[in-house]
Amino acid sequence: MSTVIENLLARKQKLVEELEKAQVVEDRDRIEHQLEQINTALDFLDRPGSRDQR
């Protein structure tokens, strides 16, 4: 499970760095959408009992 979280956090960091450099609105929107998806996944994995369900 920790590998999944580590991968998500690494991807999130990369996207945040891309977001800082992005100048085109469409790129920013795409990156922000991906960040929302990652945050949702991290929230789900961090819920109490989520590890027990697997």
mmCIF file of C-alpha atoms in Angstrom:
data_model
loop_
_atom_site.group_PDB
_atom_site.id
_atom_site.type_symbol
_atom_site.label_atom_id
_atom_site.label_comp_id
_atom_site.label_asym_id
_atom_site.label_seq_id
_atom_site.Cartn_x
_atom_site.Cartn_y
_atom_site.Cartn_z
ATOM 1 C CA MET A 1 0.000 0.000 0.000
ATOM 2 C CA SER A 2 2.791 2.424 0.841
ATOM 3 C CA THR A 3 4.244 2.041 -2.661
ATOM 4 C CA VAL A 4 0.955 3.253 -4.143
ATOM 5 C CA ILE A 5 0.924 6.254 -1.830
ATOM 6 C CA GLU A 6 4.584 6.992 -2.551
ATOM 7 C CA ASN A 7 3.905 6.870 -6.295
ATOM 8 C CA LEU A 8 0.897 9.177 -5.949
ATOM 9 C CA LEU A 9 2.884 11.654 -3.860
ATOM 10 C CA ALA A 10 5.756 11.616 -6.356
ATOM 11 C CA ARG A 11 3.333 12.209 -9.225
ATOM 12 C CA LYS A 12 1.671 15.000 -7.253
ATOM 13 C CA GLN A 13 5.022 16.714 -6.663
ATOM 14 C CA LYS A 14 5.867 16.505 -10.358
ATOM 15 C CA LEU A 15 2.489 17.978 -11.312
ATOM 16 C CA VAL A 16 2.876 20.837 -8.816
ATOM 17 C CA GLU A 17 6.227 21.666 -10.400
ATOM 18 C CA GLU A 18 4.646 21.546 -13.873
ATOM 19 C CA LEU A 19 1.795 23.757 -12.682
ATOM 20 C CA GLU A 20 4.256 26.410 -11.512
ATOM 21 C CA LYS A 21 5.784 26.523 -15.003
ATOM 22 C CA ALA A 22 2.580 26.161 -17.047
ATOM 23 C CA GLN A 23 1.565 29.287 -18.901
ATOM 24 C CA VAL A 24 -1.212 27.972 -21.129
ATOM 25 C CA VAL A 25 -4.641 27.895 -19.469
ATOM 26 C CA GLU A 26 -5.463 24.483 -20.933
ATOM 27 C CA ASP A 27 -2.280 23.007 -19.478
ATOM 28 C CA ARG A 28 -3.052 24.483 -16.060
ATOM 29 C CA ASP A 29 -6.592 23.085 -16.185
ATOM 30 C CA ARG A 30 -5.322 19.621 -17.165
ATOM 31 C CA ILE A 31 -2.732 19.626 -14.378
ATOM 32 C CA GLU A 32 -5.224 20.869 -11.780
ATOM 33 C CA HIS A 33 -7.656 18.127 -12.806
ATOM 34 C CA GLN A 34 -4.952 15.483 -12.389
ATOM 35 C CA LEU A 35 -4.045 16.923 -8.986
ATOM 36 C CA GLU A 36 -7.693 16.669 -7.908
ATOM 37 C CA GLN A 37 -7.741 13.017 -8.946
ATOM 38 C CA ILE A 38 -4.561 12.296 -6.996
ATOM 39 C CA ASN A 39 -5.900 14.088 -3.919
ATOM 40 C CA THR A 40 -9.105 12.061 -4.122
ATOM 41 C CA ALA A 41 -7.114 8.829 -4.334
ATOM 42 C CA LEU A 42 -4.914 9.841 -1.400
ATOM 43 C CA ASP A 43 -7.974 10.758 0.673
ATOM 44 C CA PHE A 44 -9.526 7.385 -0.106
ATOM 45 C CA LEU A 45 -6.367 5.495 0.827
ATOM 46 C CA ASP A 46 -6.015 7.496 4.047
ATOM 47 C CA ARG A 47 -9.543 6.726 5.301
ATOM 48 C CA PRO A 48 -9.741 4.628 8.439
ATOM 49 C CA GLY A 49 -10.593 1.068 7.481
ATOM 50 C CA SER A 50 -9.567 1.446 3.839
ATOM 51 C CA ARG A 51 -6.672 -0.904 4.424
ATOM 52 C CA ASP A 52 -8.919 -3.446 6.123
ATOM 53 C CA GLN A 53 -11.186 -3.678 3.079
ATOM 54 C CA ARG A 54 -8.436 -5.037 0.858
#
